[in-house]
Coordinates of C-alpha atoms in Angstrom, one line a residue:
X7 CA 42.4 -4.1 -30.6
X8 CA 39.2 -1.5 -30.6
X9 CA 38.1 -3.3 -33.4
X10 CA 38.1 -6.6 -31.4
X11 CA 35.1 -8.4 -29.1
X12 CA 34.7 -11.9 -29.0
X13 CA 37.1 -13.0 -30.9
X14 CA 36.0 -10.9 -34.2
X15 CA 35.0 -7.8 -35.3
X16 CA 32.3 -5.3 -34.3
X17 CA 30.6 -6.4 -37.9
X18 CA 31.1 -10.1 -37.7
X19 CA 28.5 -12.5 -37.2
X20 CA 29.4 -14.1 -33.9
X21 CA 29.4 -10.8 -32.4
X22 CA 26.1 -9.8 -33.8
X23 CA 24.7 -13.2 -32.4
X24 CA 25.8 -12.2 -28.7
X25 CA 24.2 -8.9 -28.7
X26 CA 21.0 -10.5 -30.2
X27 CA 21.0 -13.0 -27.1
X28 CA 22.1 -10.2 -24.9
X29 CA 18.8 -8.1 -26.0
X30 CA 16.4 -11.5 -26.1
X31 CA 17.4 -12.5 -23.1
X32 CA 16.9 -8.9 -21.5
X33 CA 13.7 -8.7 -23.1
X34 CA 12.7 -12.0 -21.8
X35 CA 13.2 -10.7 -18.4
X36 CA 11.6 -8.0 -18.8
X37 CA 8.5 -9.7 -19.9
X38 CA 8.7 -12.0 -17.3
X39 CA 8.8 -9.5 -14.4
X40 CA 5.8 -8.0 -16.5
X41 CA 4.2 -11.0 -16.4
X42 CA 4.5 -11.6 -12.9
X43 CA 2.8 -8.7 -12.1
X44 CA 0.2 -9.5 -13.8
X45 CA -0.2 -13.0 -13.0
X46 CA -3.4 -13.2 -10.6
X47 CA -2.1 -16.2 -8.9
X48 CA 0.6 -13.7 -7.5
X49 CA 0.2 -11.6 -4.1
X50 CA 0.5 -7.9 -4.4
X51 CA 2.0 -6.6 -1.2
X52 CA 3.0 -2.9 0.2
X53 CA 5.0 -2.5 3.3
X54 CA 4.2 0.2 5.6
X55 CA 7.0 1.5 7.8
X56 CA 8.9 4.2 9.0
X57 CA 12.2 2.3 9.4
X58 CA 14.1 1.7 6.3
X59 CA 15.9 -1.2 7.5
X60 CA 12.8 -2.9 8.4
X61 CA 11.4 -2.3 5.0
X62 CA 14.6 -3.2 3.3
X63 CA 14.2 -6.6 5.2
X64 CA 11.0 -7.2 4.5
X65 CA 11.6 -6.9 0.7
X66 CA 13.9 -9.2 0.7
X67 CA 12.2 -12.0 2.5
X68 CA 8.9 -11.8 0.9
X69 CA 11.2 -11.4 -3.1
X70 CA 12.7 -15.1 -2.0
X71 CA 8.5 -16.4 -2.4
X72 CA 7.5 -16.9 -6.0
X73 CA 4.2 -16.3 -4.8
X74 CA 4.6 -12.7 -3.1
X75 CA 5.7 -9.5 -5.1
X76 CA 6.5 -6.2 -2.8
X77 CA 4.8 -3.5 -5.4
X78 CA 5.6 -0.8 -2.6
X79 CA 6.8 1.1 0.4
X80 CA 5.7 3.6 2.7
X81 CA 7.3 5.8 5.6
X82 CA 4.3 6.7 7.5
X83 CA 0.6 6.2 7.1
X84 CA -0.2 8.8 4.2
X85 CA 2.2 7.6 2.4
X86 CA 0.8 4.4 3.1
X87 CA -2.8 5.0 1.9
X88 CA -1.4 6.6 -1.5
X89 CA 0.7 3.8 -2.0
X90 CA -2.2 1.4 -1.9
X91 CA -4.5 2.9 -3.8
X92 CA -1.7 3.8 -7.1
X93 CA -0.9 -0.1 -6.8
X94 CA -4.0 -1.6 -5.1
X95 CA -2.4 -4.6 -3.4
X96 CA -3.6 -8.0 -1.9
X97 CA -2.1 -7.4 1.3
X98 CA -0.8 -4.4 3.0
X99 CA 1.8 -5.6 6.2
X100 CA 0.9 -2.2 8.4
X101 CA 3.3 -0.9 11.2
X102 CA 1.0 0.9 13.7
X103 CA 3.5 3.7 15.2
X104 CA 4.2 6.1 12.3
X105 CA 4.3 9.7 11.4
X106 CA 2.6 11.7 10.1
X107 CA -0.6 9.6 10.2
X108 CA -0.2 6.3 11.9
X109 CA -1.5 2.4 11.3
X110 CA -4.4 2.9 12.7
X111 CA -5.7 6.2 10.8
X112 CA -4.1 4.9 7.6
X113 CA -6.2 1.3 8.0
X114 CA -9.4 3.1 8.8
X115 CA -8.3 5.1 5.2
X116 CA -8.5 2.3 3.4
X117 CA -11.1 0.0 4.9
X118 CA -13.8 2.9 3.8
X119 CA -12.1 3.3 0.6
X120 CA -14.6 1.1 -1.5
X121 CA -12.0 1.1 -4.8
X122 CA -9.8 -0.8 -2.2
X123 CA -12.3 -3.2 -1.5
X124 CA -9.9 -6.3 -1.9
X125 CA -7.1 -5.2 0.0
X126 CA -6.4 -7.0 3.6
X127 CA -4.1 -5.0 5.9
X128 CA -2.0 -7.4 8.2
X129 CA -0.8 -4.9 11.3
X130 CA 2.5 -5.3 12.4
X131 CA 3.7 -4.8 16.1
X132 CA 6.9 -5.6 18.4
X133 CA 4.5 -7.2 20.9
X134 CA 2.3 -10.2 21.4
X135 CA -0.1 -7.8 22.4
X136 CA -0.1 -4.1 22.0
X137 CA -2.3 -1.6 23.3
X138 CA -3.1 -0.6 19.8
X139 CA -3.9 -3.6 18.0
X140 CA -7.3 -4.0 19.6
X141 CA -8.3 -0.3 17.4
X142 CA -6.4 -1.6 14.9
X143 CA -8.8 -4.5 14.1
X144 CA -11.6 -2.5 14.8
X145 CA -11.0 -0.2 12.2
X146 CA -10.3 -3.1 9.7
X147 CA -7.2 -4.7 9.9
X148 CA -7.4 -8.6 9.1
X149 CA -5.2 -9.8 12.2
X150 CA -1.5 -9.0 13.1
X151 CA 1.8 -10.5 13.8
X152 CA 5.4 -9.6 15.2
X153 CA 7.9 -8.1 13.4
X154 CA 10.1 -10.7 14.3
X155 CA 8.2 -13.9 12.8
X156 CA 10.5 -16.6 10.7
X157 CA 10.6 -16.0 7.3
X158 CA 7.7 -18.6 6.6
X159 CA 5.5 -17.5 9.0
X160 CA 5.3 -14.0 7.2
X161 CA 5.0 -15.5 3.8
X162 CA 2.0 -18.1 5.3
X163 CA 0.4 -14.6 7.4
X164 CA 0.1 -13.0 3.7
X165 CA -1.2 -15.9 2.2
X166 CA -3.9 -16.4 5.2
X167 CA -5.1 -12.5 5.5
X168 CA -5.3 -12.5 1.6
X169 CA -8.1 -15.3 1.2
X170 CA -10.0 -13.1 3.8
X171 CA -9.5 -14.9 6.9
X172 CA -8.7 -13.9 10.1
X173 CA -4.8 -14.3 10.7
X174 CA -4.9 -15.0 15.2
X175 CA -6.4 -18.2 16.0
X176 CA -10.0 -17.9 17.1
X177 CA -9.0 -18.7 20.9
X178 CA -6.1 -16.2 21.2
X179 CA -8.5 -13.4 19.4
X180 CA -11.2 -14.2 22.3
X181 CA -8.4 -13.3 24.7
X182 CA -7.2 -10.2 22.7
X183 CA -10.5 -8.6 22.3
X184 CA -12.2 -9.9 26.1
X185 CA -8.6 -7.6 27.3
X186 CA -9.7 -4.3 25.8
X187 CA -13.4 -4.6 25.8
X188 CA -12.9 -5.1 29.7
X189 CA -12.3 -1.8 30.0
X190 CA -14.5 -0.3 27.2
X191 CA -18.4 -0.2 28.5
X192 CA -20.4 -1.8 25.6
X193 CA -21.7 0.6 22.6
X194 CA -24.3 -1.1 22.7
X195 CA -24.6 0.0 18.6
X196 CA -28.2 0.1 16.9
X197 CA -29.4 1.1 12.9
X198 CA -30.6 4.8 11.4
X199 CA -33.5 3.7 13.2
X200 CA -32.3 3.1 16.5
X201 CA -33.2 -0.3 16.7
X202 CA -31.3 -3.5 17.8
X203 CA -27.8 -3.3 15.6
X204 CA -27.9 -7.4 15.6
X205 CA -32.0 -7.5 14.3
X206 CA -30.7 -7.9 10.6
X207 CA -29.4 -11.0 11.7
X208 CA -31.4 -14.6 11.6
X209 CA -31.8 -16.5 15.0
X210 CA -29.0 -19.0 13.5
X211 CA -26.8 -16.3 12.6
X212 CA -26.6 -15.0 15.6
X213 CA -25.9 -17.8 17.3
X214 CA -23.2 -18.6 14.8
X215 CA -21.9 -14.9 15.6
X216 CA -21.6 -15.8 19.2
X217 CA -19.9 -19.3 18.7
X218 CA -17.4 -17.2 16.7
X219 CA -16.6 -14.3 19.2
X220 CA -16.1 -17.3 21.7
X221 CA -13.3 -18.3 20.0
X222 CA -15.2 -21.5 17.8
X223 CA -13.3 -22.5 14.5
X224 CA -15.8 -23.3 11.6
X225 CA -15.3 -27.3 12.5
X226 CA -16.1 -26.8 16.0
X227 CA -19.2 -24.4 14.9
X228 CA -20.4 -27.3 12.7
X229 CA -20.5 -29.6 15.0
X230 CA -21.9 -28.0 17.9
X231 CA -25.0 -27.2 15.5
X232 CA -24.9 -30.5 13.7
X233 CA -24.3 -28.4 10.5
X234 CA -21.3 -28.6 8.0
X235 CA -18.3 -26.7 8.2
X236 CA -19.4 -24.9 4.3
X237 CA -22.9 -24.2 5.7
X238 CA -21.6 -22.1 8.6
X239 CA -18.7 -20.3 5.9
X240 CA -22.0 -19.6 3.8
X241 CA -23.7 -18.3 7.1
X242 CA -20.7 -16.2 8.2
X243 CA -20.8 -15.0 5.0
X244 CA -24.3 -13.8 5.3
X245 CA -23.5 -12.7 8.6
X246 CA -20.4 -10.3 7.0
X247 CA -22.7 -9.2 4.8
X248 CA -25.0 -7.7 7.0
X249 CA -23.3 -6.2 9.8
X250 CA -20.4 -4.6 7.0
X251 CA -17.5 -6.7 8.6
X252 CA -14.3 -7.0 6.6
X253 CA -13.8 -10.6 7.9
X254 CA -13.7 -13.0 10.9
X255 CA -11.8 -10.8 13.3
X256 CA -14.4 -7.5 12.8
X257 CA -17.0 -9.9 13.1
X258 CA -15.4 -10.7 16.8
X259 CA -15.2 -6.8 17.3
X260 CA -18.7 -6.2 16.8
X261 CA -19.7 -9.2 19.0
X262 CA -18.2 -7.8 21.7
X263 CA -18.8 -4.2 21.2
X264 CA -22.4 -4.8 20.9
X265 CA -23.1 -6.6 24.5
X266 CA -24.2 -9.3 21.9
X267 CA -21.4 -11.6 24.1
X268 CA -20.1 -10.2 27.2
X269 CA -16.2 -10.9 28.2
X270 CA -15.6 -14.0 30.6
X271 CA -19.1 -16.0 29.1

């Protein structure tokens, strides 16, 4: 009976042909995961937690989206930042309490890291809003969302803070920045030479900066200026540019920060 397998022989042809489909189609996989990986329409993501469960969970949502591949995992917010830069994701869905170094530190990490210039951290947080995401966003992050969300919702958030946009609406950032900077005098932040931080901007840039910190989607921008919706993305790109904002939601930040809009206008 040893010397039987699939209805032959070790040495007969049948069973040879099995093991050669066996190996193909293991190679094929193989070169398919490879492939994935390499495939730039694909979204490289790390998730940052200290709970293994909520890792564990979040692997296997985002491994159900063709688009989205988890290439890895961290415990706490070191971990995090080395994690990133071995695999230098799209995205980076960032827990904010953690040990050892936490969201916050481990965003501002990689945010100055200019190697790591295409990676968008999305924060993570139990609440609609937490105490912490307003630092969060100002040291970088690209929006947040609750741990909770459906599975879609995460998978769309990825897709979203990838392209470089802000992931909260522009009205419910309004509110989540006006709530901290309420209580935060204005830094009122200038250049090496001391002067006005916002001179580097045109007059039209600035007034596109303070449509945006009032909560103004592109659409709305456009049409209170009688521009087009692409002319103000080039302007806001501009505007990026030149005050060193990661996207639409620092941009907000600095607004604010700066006295350039003052909360309740």
């Amino acid at each position: 009976m040893s010397e039987q397998l699939i209805g032959g022989s070790f040495q007969d042809d049948a069973y040879r042909a099995v093991q050669e489909r066996l190996r193909e189609s293991s190679a094929q996989a193989a070169r398919r995961a490879d492939e994935r990986r390499r495939d730039d329409t694909v979204l490289r993501v790390v998730v940052a937690d200290d709970q293994d469960l909520v890792r564990s969970g979040f692997r296997l949502i985002l491994s159900s989206y063709p688009r989205l591949l988890v290439v890895g995992e961290a415990g706490d917010g070191r971990q995090a930042v080395e994690r990133v830069r071995e695999t230098r994701p799209d995205v980076v869905l960032m827990d904010i309490r953690m040990p050892v170094e936490n969201g916050i530190e481990a965003t501002r990490a990689i945010r100055a890291d200019p190697q790591l210039e295409g990676t968008h951290v999305l924060i993570l947080t139990t609440f609609d809003i937490d105490e912490y995401v307003y630092d969060a966003l100002a040291a970088g992050a690209s929006g947040f969302m609750l741990k909770d969300a459906e599975p879609d919702d995460i998978a769309a958030a990825i897709e979203v803070v990838a392209k470089g946009d802000a992931l909260i609406q522009p009205s419910v950032m309004r509110r989540l920045v006006e709530t901290f900077v309420r209580t935060r005098p204005a830094t009122g932040p200038s250049d090496a030479s001391g002067s006005d931080f916002f001179a580097v901007l045109t007059e039209r840039e600035r007034e596109i900066l303070v449509l945006v910190a009032r909560g103004l989607s592109n659409d709305e921008i456009g049409s209170d200026l009688f521009i087009s919706p692409a002319t103000v993305k080039t302007h806001l790109a501009r505007i990026m540019a030149k005050l060193d904002a990661h996207d639409r939601a620092q941009l907000v930040v600095r607004a604010y920060e700066g006295g350039l809009v003052k909360p309740g206008e």
